[in-house]
C-alpha cells in the first residue's frame, strides 16, 4: 500500500518526506498494558506493509523500551526509506526498584527512573543514549520533550523548564546538532500549543509535534500558534489525534480524554460530532484522523498503535473519503470553528 506523503523543506537542505500517517511508538513501551516483543514487532510490520514511513519515539516511552524495540525492526531497512524522530529532555537512568518511574503507566519495563535535564549536557547525553538504544546511524528529527504544565505540574514549573532549556543551552545543543548535519530538523514535542508558540517566538524551530491540541474537539491553536507556523514555514505533526481515545472509540462508558475519564461536556460534544459523521456515513475515527491534515502547516498525523488491529484501523482512516458537507455541517452546528481549514 502507498500512503499519501507531504514534503517539508524549510531549510533548503532537501527536507523530509512524511507519510501522512506516522507511527507513534509510546504503546510499544507497554503503555497501560504489557505487550510481547512478538506483538510489538507484528504491529511495526503491519505499519510498514501498510506504507508507514515515519516513526516517532522517545526515551520516556517504556523508559527506553520503545527505542530498543525499534532497533531490530529498523536494522534491515534502508536508512533513506523512512523518517525517525526521538526526543530530549529526560535522561533515563538505572535505579532501585522502589524508585522506578511510571508505575501504573508503564508495565514490564526496565528498572529505570527519569531525570529531567534540558541543559546542553543533558541534550547531548540523551541524543547519544538514543543512538545506542535505537542502533541506527541517523536520527532525522530531535524534539525537546514535555516542556509543558501538563508534564511539570504548573505553568510556573513549565516556565522554569523553558528557561532551563534556553539558559542552560539545551537549545544551543539542538542548533549545533542541526548545523553539523547530525539531525535534519529540530522541534518540540509538547501537549500545549501555548508552549510551542513560546518556543517558536524565542528560537529557530522547524517542526512541532503537538499532541491533542488541534483535533475535532479542540482548535484554539488557530488563535495565534498555527498562523505563526504558516508564516514561518514551520511544519506541524499532530500527535494524539483522538484525544487519548474518545475520538476513536466514541463517547462510550470509560472513554478517555486527555488520559483521564472523559467529563460529561466532552462526552456530549463527541456524541454530537459523531451524529453528524454518521449522517454522512463516515466513522468518527476517520474524520478525526483526517481533520488536522486539512490545515496547510501539517505534514503528518501520528496516532499510537498497540496492536495490529489498531494499526489496520489507522490505515483505513487514511483512505476514507470525507465529504466536504460533513465539515460544513460541523461548522453550521457550532461543533467546529468557522475558521478551521476544510
XYZ file of C-alpha atoms in Angstrom:
342
model
C 0.000 0.000 0.000
C 1.240 3.505 -0.822
C 0.256 6.267 1.566
C -0.039 9.906 0.631
C 3.052 11.929 1.507
C 3.898 15.553 2.286
C 7.290 17.102 1.670
C 8.742 19.637 4.094
C 11.877 21.677 3.350
C 12.006 24.825 5.454
C 15.823 24.946 5.470
C 16.520 24.231 1.830
C 18.561 21.131 2.730
C 16.455 18.661 0.787
C 13.932 18.370 3.573
C 11.951 15.340 4.649
C 9.079 13.472 3.024
C 6.493 12.355 5.565
C 3.786 9.777 5.101
C 0.576 11.435 6.250
C 0.183 8.560 8.705
C 3.044 8.217 11.142
C 3.550 5.675 13.905
C 3.612 6.947 17.480
C 5.511 4.300 19.410
C 4.517 5.098 23.013
C 2.282 1.973 23.079
C 5.333 -0.123 22.182
C 6.710 0.972 25.547
C 3.952 -1.036 27.260
C 1.778 1.986 27.888
C -1.101 0.987 30.215
C -0.557 -2.710 29.448
C 2.300 -5.031 28.595
C 2.613 -6.465 25.107
C 5.104 -9.073 23.966
C 8.087 -8.408 21.729
C 6.370 -10.505 19.056
C 3.191 -8.437 19.210
C 5.185 -5.203 19.087
C 7.062 -6.443 16.020
C 3.843 -7.588 14.331
C 2.391 -4.096 14.789
C 5.502 -2.480 13.330
C 5.476 -4.918 10.415
C 1.810 -4.135 9.724
C 2.613 -0.424 9.696
C 5.497 -0.907 7.274
C 3.495 -3.152 4.973
C 0.739 -0.534 5.046
C 3.164 2.118 3.804
C 4.008 3.967 7.021
C 7.464 5.546 6.783
C 7.519 7.970 9.721
C 8.274 6.598 13.193
C 8.306 8.734 16.329
C 9.734 7.579 19.643
C 11.202 8.972 22.870
C 13.382 7.815 25.772
C 10.327 8.190 28.036
C 8.254 5.573 26.220
C 8.638 2.443 28.292
C 11.744 4.012 29.920
C 13.762 3.067 26.844
C 11.732 0.032 25.761
C 10.129 1.711 22.745
C 13.523 2.680 21.315
C 15.005 -0.777 21.903
C 12.007 -2.429 20.216
C 12.517 -0.230 17.166
C 16.161 -1.360 16.970
C 15.723 -4.833 15.390
C 12.807 -3.634 13.258
C 14.792 -0.818 11.647
C 18.018 -2.777 11.323
C 17.281 -4.240 7.892
C 15.532 -1.164 6.453
C 17.299 1.186 4.049
C 18.027 4.270 6.143
C 16.841 6.671 3.447
C 13.488 4.870 3.219
C 11.987 6.226 6.465
C 11.945 9.211 8.834
C 12.823 8.758 12.504
C 12.293 11.222 15.337
C 13.098 10.997 19.017
C 13.186 13.418 21.905
C 15.410 15.023 24.524
C 14.736 16.490 27.970
C 14.884 13.348 30.073
C 17.765 11.075 30.964
C 16.655 7.512 31.668
C 18.796 6.125 34.478
C 19.115 2.822 36.329
C 17.562 2.866 39.792
C 16.454 0.648 42.650
C 13.004 -0.980 42.285
C 11.262 1.403 44.689
C 12.288 4.409 42.562
C 11.205 3.033 39.204
C 9.274 5.673 37.251
C 5.824 5.339 35.743
C 4.389 2.614 37.978
C 0.801 2.079 36.819
C 1.548 3.690 33.457
C 4.421 1.650 32.005
C 4.211 -2.101 32.549
C 7.000 -4.703 32.497
C 9.633 -2.121 31.646
C 13.296 -1.749 32.661
C 14.103 -0.688 36.213
C 14.710 2.973 35.403
C 13.848 6.446 36.590
C 13.503 9.649 34.576
C 15.635 12.677 35.309
C 14.563 15.890 33.574
C 17.557 17.650 32.069
C 17.139 20.391 29.464
C 20.739 21.620 29.609
C 23.393 21.399 26.886
C 24.948 18.346 28.505
C 21.576 16.734 29.113
C 20.541 17.117 25.466
C 23.834 15.727 24.167
C 23.782 12.764 26.549
C 20.162 11.958 25.729
C 20.925 12.092 21.993
C 23.846 9.714 22.455
C 21.801 7.325 24.600
C 19.034 7.224 21.986
C 21.554 6.278 19.317
C 22.683 3.382 21.496
C 19.142 2.122 22.106
C 17.979 2.580 18.504
C 21.103 1.185 16.844
C 20.726 3.494 13.826
C 23.238 5.760 12.100
C 20.901 8.720 11.595
C 18.122 10.392 13.567
C 16.210 12.858 11.408
C 14.290 14.977 13.908
C 15.038 15.848 17.519
C 12.175 17.241 19.608
C 12.584 18.819 23.024
C 10.055 16.882 25.074
C 7.325 17.906 27.508
C 8.175 21.480 28.423
C 4.525 21.899 29.398
C 2.464 22.381 32.549
C 0.815 19.013 31.890
C 4.164 17.301 32.484
C 5.616 19.552 35.176
C 2.522 20.286 37.249
C 2.042 24.022 36.799
C 2.646 26.890 34.416
C 5.333 28.230 36.754
C 7.170 24.915 36.629
C 6.780 24.819 32.853
C 8.179 28.343 32.553
C 11.152 27.329 34.712
C 11.918 24.398 32.408
C 11.672 26.620 29.331
C 14.197 28.961 30.942
C 16.424 25.988 31.742
C 16.248 24.893 28.113
C 17.327 28.280 26.768
C 19.502 29.463 29.666
C 21.120 26.064 30.182
C 21.899 25.939 26.479
C 19.889 22.847 25.640
C 18.543 24.879 22.738
C 22.113 25.659 21.645
C 22.897 21.941 21.673
C 19.994 21.217 19.331
C 21.015 24.042 16.996
C 24.579 22.706 16.976
C 23.412 19.188 16.095
C 21.357 20.596 13.224
C 24.152 22.864 12.000
C 26.538 19.905 11.934
C 24.058 17.904 9.859
C 23.712 15.263 12.585
C 19.964 15.844 12.512
C 17.864 17.438 9.768
C 15.345 19.300 11.911
C 14.675 20.406 15.469
C 11.388 20.927 17.193
C 9.252 20.484 20.268
C 7.087 17.556 21.302
C 4.584 19.180 23.647
C 0.987 18.817 24.880
C 0.207 22.565 24.882
C 0.206 24.877 21.874
C 0.962 27.885 24.081
C 4.362 26.400 24.984
C 5.031 25.615 21.334
C 4.282 29.243 20.492
C 6.715 30.418 23.169
C 9.417 28.200 21.689
C 8.675 29.395 18.166
C 8.883 33.025 19.251
C 12.196 32.524 21.083
C 14.033 30.138 18.783
C 14.514 28.855 15.255
C 12.398 25.694 15.219
C 11.458 23.578 12.215
C 8.672 21.279 13.374
C 6.344 20.821 16.309
C 4.750 17.566 17.379
C 1.655 18.936 19.092
C -0.269 16.284 20.998
C -4.044 16.512 21.162
C -4.388 20.266 20.715
C -5.576 20.532 17.125
C -8.305 17.955 16.749
C -12.015 17.638 16.013
C -12.520 18.592 19.662
C -10.002 21.421 20.030
C -8.995 24.183 17.657
C -7.774 27.037 19.888
C -4.330 26.668 18.299
C -5.866 28.585 15.385
C -5.892 31.744 17.514
C -2.212 32.543 17.042
C 0.073 29.498 17.019
C -0.872 27.886 13.722
C -0.862 31.208 11.810
C 2.658 31.805 13.186
C 3.756 28.399 11.908
C 2.307 29.093 8.470
C 4.132 32.415 8.307
C 7.477 30.826 9.223
C 7.191 27.598 7.256
C 7.145 25.520 10.444
C 5.671 22.052 9.964
C 3.148 20.527 12.346
C 2.770 16.883 13.288
C -0.411 16.168 15.217
C 0.046 13.523 17.867
C -2.872 12.138 19.836
C -5.448 12.979 17.139
C -8.078 11.010 19.054
C -7.610 12.988 22.298
C -6.457 9.897 24.234
C -9.088 7.668 22.671
C -12.539 9.209 22.767
C -12.454 10.258 19.103
C -11.538 6.696 18.152
C -13.924 4.790 20.409
C -16.736 7.300 20.541
C -18.235 8.509 23.806
C -18.661 5.095 25.385
C -18.573 4.341 29.125
C -14.965 4.577 30.272
C -13.871 6.674 27.300
C -10.672 8.613 27.890
C -9.990 12.264 27.153
C -6.559 13.726 27.904
C -5.554 10.500 29.707
C -8.466 10.690 32.166
C -12.099 9.538 32.073
C -13.987 11.960 29.836
C -16.148 14.577 31.605
C -19.802 14.982 30.637
C -19.371 18.093 28.458
C -16.756 16.279 26.365
C -18.966 13.193 26.078
C -21.863 15.370 24.908
C -19.651 17.171 22.394
C -18.276 13.925 20.955
C -21.767 12.427 20.711
C -22.893 15.451 18.724
C -19.896 15.219 16.378
C -20.472 11.503 15.883
C -24.115 12.118 14.959
C -23.002 14.444 12.170
C -20.395 11.945 10.979
C -22.971 9.148 10.978
C -25.389 11.235 8.941
C -22.727 11.284 6.216
C -21.843 7.598 6.561
C -18.385 8.385 7.982
C -16.727 6.796 11.019
C -15.833 9.260 13.766
C -12.262 7.946 13.866
C -11.794 8.569 10.126
C -12.910 12.183 10.400
C -10.728 12.663 13.483
C -7.669 11.371 11.665
C -8.143 13.446 8.540
C -9.204 16.730 10.115
C -5.722 18.000 11.162
C -4.330 17.276 7.695
C -6.696 19.866 6.226
C -4.543 22.568 7.815
C -1.759 23.622 5.424
C 1.029 23.587 8.046
C 0.504 19.902 8.787
C 2.864 17.235 7.486
C 1.644 14.136 9.349
C -0.727 12.713 11.938
C 0.759 10.283 14.456
C -1.721 8.125 16.379
C -0.467 5.325 18.576
C -0.988 1.684 17.759
C -0.614 -1.051 20.363
C -1.755 -3.897 18.178
C -2.223 -4.933 14.580
C -5.967 -4.224 14.675
C -5.386 -0.637 15.818
C -2.781 -0.161 13.119
C -5.146 -1.513 10.462
C -7.791 0.906 11.730
C -5.354 3.795 11.345
C -4.511 2.672 7.822
C -8.208 2.509 6.952
C -8.644 6.062 8.244
C -6.139 7.329 5.682
C -8.214 6.012 2.783
C -11.723 7.159 3.695
C -13.160 9.957 1.576
C -14.721 12.635 3.758
C -17.448 14.701 2.043
C -16.981 18.448 2.352
C -20.574 18.668 3.510
C -19.591 16.914 6.741
C -17.178 19.697 7.668
C -19.764 22.299 6.638
C -22.378 20.698 8.887
C -19.964 20.609 11.851
C -19.365 24.332 11.398
C -23.051 25.110 10.894
C -23.935 23.376 14.168
C -21.156 25.123 16.097
C -19.204 21.906 16.644
C -16.172 23.182 14.745
C -14.641 26.615 14.412
C -15.674 28.549 11.334
C -12.054 29.431 10.552
C -10.795 25.824 10.641
C -9.411 24.993 7.163
C -11.579 22.370 5.453
